[in-house]
PDB file of C-alpha atoms in Angstrom:
ATOM      1  CA  MET A   1      12.539 -21.345   2.821  1.00  0.00           C
ATOM      2  CA  ALA A   2      12.232 -22.350   6.186  1.00  0.00           C
ATOM      3  CA  THR A   3       9.569 -21.781   7.857  1.00  0.00           C
ATOM      4  CA  ALA A   4      11.390 -19.835  11.082  1.00  0.00           C
ATOM      5  CA  GLU A   5      13.056 -17.811   8.115  1.00  0.00           C
ATOM      6  CA  ARG A   6       9.580 -16.445   6.830  1.00  0.00           C
ATOM      7  CA  PRO A   7       9.201 -12.720   7.149  1.00  0.00           C
ATOM      8  CA  ARG A   8       6.550 -12.931   9.884  1.00  0.00           C
ATOM      9  CA  GLU A   9       8.073 -15.871  11.511  1.00  0.00           C
ATOM     10  CA  ARG A  10      10.886 -13.194  11.926  1.00  0.00           C
ATOM     11  CA  LEU A  11       9.223 -10.539  12.949  1.00  0.00           C
ATOM     12  CA  ARG A  12       7.649 -12.317  15.875  1.00  0.00           C
ATOM     13  CA  ARG A  13      11.004 -14.516  17.197  1.00  0.00           C
ATOM     14  CA  VAL A  14      13.717 -11.314  16.247  1.00  0.00           C
ATOM     15  CA  GLY A  15      11.374  -8.373  16.797  1.00  0.00           C
ATOM     16  CA  VAL A  16      10.616  -5.610  13.453  1.00  0.00           C
ATOM     17  CA  ARG A  17      13.664  -3.665  13.921  1.00  0.00           C
ATOM     18  CA  ARG A  18      16.290  -6.592  12.951  1.00  0.00           C
ATOM     19  CA  LEU A  19      14.548  -7.262   9.563  1.00  0.00           C
ATOM     20  CA  ARG A  20      15.759  -5.881   6.491  1.00  0.00           C
ATOM     21  CA  ASP A  21      13.616  -4.151   4.253  1.00  0.00           C
ATOM     22  CA  ALA A  22      12.657  -5.920   1.710  1.00  0.00           C
ATOM     23  CA  GLU A  23      11.257  -8.706   4.870  1.00  0.00           C
ATOM     24  CA  LEU A  24       9.164  -5.732   6.238  1.00  0.00           C
ATOM     25  CA  LEU A  25       7.639  -4.820   3.086  1.00  0.00           C
ATOM     26  CA  ALA A  26       7.237  -8.952   2.342  1.00  0.00           C
ATOM     27  CA  VAL A  27       4.981  -8.479   6.022  1.00  0.00           C
ATOM     28  CA  ILE A  28       2.661  -6.086   4.411  1.00  0.00           C
ATOM     29  CA  ILE A  29       2.735  -7.611   1.084  1.00  0.00           C
ATOM     30  CA  GLY A  30       1.385 -10.782   3.219  1.00  0.00           C
ATOM     31  CA  SER A  31       1.284 -13.722   0.876  1.00  0.00           C
ATOM     32  CA  GLY A  32       3.121 -14.075  -2.774  1.00  0.00           C
ATOM     33  CA  LEU A  33       1.987 -15.258  -5.913  1.00  0.00           C
ATOM     34  CA  PRO A  34       2.914 -18.714  -7.691  1.00  0.00           C
ATOM     35  CA  GLY A  35       6.541 -19.106  -8.106  1.00  0.00           C
ATOM     36  CA  CYS A  36       7.206 -15.985  -6.410  1.00  0.00           C
ATOM     37  CA  SER A  37       7.357 -15.102  -2.456  1.00  0.00           C
ATOM     38  CA  SER A  38       6.589 -12.051  -0.831  1.00  0.00           C
ATOM     39  CA  LEU A  39       9.913 -11.542  -0.205  1.00  0.00           C
ATOM     40  CA  GLU A  40      10.618 -12.046  -3.872  1.00  0.00           C
ATOM     41  CA  LEU A  41       8.109  -9.310  -4.667  1.00  0.00           C
ATOM     42  CA  ALA A  42       9.173  -7.397  -2.221  1.00  0.00           C
ATOM     43  CA  ALA A  43      13.107  -7.053  -3.348  1.00  0.00           C
ATOM     44  CA  ARG A  44      11.423  -6.343  -6.913  1.00  0.00           C
ATOM     45  CA  ILE A  45       9.199  -3.668  -5.658  1.00  0.00           C
ATOM     46  CA  LEU A  46      12.220  -1.920  -3.650  1.00  0.00           C
ATOM     47  CA  LYS A  47      14.251  -2.304  -6.853  1.00  0.00           C
ATOM     48  CA  LYS A  48      11.814  -0.214  -8.880  1.00  0.00           C
ATOM     49  CA  THR A  49      11.379   2.243  -6.522  1.00  0.00           C
ATOM     50  CA  SER A  50      15.405   2.397  -5.940  1.00  0.00           C
ATOM     51  CA  GLY A  51      14.946   1.392  -1.710  1.00  0.00           C
ATOM     52  CA  ALA A  52      12.375   1.852   0.553  1.00  0.00           C
ATOM     53  CA  ALA A  53      12.847   5.518   1.581  1.00  0.00           C
ATOM     54  CA  ALA A  54      11.419   6.162  -2.193  1.00  0.00           C
ATOM     55  CA  LEU A  55       8.306   4.072  -1.028  1.00  0.00           C
ATOM     56  CA  THR A  56       7.212   7.092   0.381  1.00  0.00           C
ATOM     57  CA  GLU A  57       6.914   9.175  -2.727  1.00  0.00           C
ATOM     58  CA  VAL A  58       5.686   6.193  -4.656  1.00  0.00           C
ATOM     59  CA  THR A  59       2.309   6.387  -6.428  1.00  0.00           C
ATOM     60  CA  VAL A  60      -0.021   3.247  -7.297  1.00  0.00           C
ATOM     61  CA  GLU A  61       0.626   3.672 -11.048  1.00  0.00           C
ATOM     62  CA  GLN A  62       4.449   3.168 -10.320  1.00  0.00           C
ATOM     63  CA  LEU A  63       4.105   0.213  -8.029  1.00  0.00           C
ATOM     64  CA  LEU A  64       1.157  -1.592 -11.017  1.00  0.00           C
ATOM     65  CA  GLU A  65       4.434  -1.685 -13.373  1.00  0.00           C
ATOM     66  CA  VAL A  66       5.774  -4.385 -10.665  1.00  0.00           C
ATOM     67  CA  ASP A  67       5.115  -7.555 -12.471  1.00  0.00           C
ATOM     68  CA  GLY A  68       2.716  -9.418  -9.272  1.00  0.00           C
ATOM     69  CA  VAL A  69       1.215  -5.937  -8.058  1.00  0.00           C
ATOM     70  CA  GLY A  70      -1.965  -5.307  -8.918  1.00  0.00           C
ATOM     71  CA  PRO A  71      -4.516  -2.602  -7.825  1.00  0.00           C
ATOM     72  CA  ALA A  72      -4.919  -3.767  -4.466  1.00  0.00           C
ATOM     73  CA  LEU A  73      -1.560  -4.413  -3.047  1.00  0.00           C
ATOM     74  CA  ALA A  74      -0.542  -0.829  -4.981  1.00  0.00           C
ATOM     75  CA  MET A  75      -3.071   0.859  -2.770  1.00  0.00           C
ATOM     76  CA  ARG A  76      -1.847  -1.025   0.202  1.00  0.00           C
ATOM     77  CA  ILE A  77       1.618  -0.160   0.037  1.00  0.00           C
ATOM     78  CA  VAL A  78       0.611   3.442  -0.645  1.00  0.00           C
ATOM     79  CA  ALA A  79      -1.621   4.044   2.034  1.00  0.00           C
ATOM     80  CA  GLY A  80       0.914   2.204   4.941  1.00  0.00           C
ATOM     81  CA  CYS A  81       3.636   4.709   3.492  1.00  0.00           C
ATOM     82  CA  GLU A  82       1.476   7.696   3.756  1.00  0.00           C
ATOM     83  CA  LEU A  83       0.416   6.718   7.091  1.00  0.00           C
ATOM     84  CA  THR A  84       3.830   6.711   7.758  1.00  0.00           C
ATOM     85  CA  ARG A  85       4.741  10.197   6.020  1.00  0.00           C
ATOM     86  CA  ARG A  86       2.074  11.631   7.814  1.00  0.00           C
ATOM     87  CA  ALA A  87       3.271  10.400  11.510  1.00  0.00           C
ATOM     88  CA  LEU A  88       7.035  11.384  11.056  1.00  0.00           C
ATOM     89  CA  SER A  89       5.632  14.844  10.013  1.00  0.00           C
ATOM     90  CA  ARG A  90       3.810  15.609  12.873  1.00  0.00           C
ATOM     91  CA  GLY A  91       7.026  14.617  14.767  1.00  0.00           C
ATOM     92  CA  ARG A  92       5.587  12.506  17.449  1.00  0.00           C
ATOM     93  CA  GLN A  93       8.802  11.913  19.657  1.00  0.00           C
ATOM     94  CA  ASP A  94       6.275  10.448  22.482  1.00  0.00           C
ATOM     95  CA  TRP A  95       5.129   7.363  20.734  1.00  0.00           C
ATOM     96  CA  PRO A  96       6.234   4.089  22.941  1.00  0.00           C
ATOM     97  CA  ARG A  97       9.064   1.875  21.243  1.00  0.00           C
ATOM     98  CA  PRO A  98       8.441  -1.565  19.872  1.00  0.00           C
ATOM     99  CA  ASN A  99      11.026  -3.784  22.616  1.00  0.00           C
ATOM    100  CA  PRO A 100      12.248  -6.210  19.948  1.00  0.00           C
ATOM    101  CA  LEU A 101      15.207  -7.346  21.816  1.00  0.00           C
ATOM    102  CA  PRO A 102      15.248  -9.066  25.666  1.00  0.00           C
ATOM    103  CA  ALA A 103      15.509  -7.130  28.173  1.00  0.00           C
ATOM    104  CA  ALA A 104      19.331  -7.218  28.938  1.00  0.00           C
ATOM    105  CA  MET A 105      19.801  -5.945  25.641  1.00  0.00           C
ATOM    106  CA  ASP A 106      17.063  -2.891  24.963  1.00  0.00           C
ATOM    107  CA  PRO A 107      18.826   0.424  24.108  1.00  0.00           C
ATOM    108  CA  TYR A 108      15.708   1.854  25.811  1.00  0.00           C
ATOM    109  CA  GLY A 109      16.207   0.409  29.120  1.00  0.00           C
ATOM    110  CA  SER A 110      12.148  -0.367  29.150  1.00  0.00           C
TER     111      SER A 110
END
């Protein structure tokens, strides 16, 4: 994969909101394994969980069933999803929104 198309580089270049679910999860994963990129591992996880929405309910044990996911990664994913779930349940509407687009294209006008 070309360096510019790697998930972290794409996040920096185009912004977090323009990444696919697998790319976002790949950024959280960090690095892949021999013969399996972080993006491929992310795709495996999303397939196992039936998509990103289900990640908020996944357990460490379920993630450990995915080939290539160890305890540390499973716990990192579960913790990140729990943090997101808690934030959403609190209904914070006043958070600053990230600005992933050039000013001329910014839908929030920030």
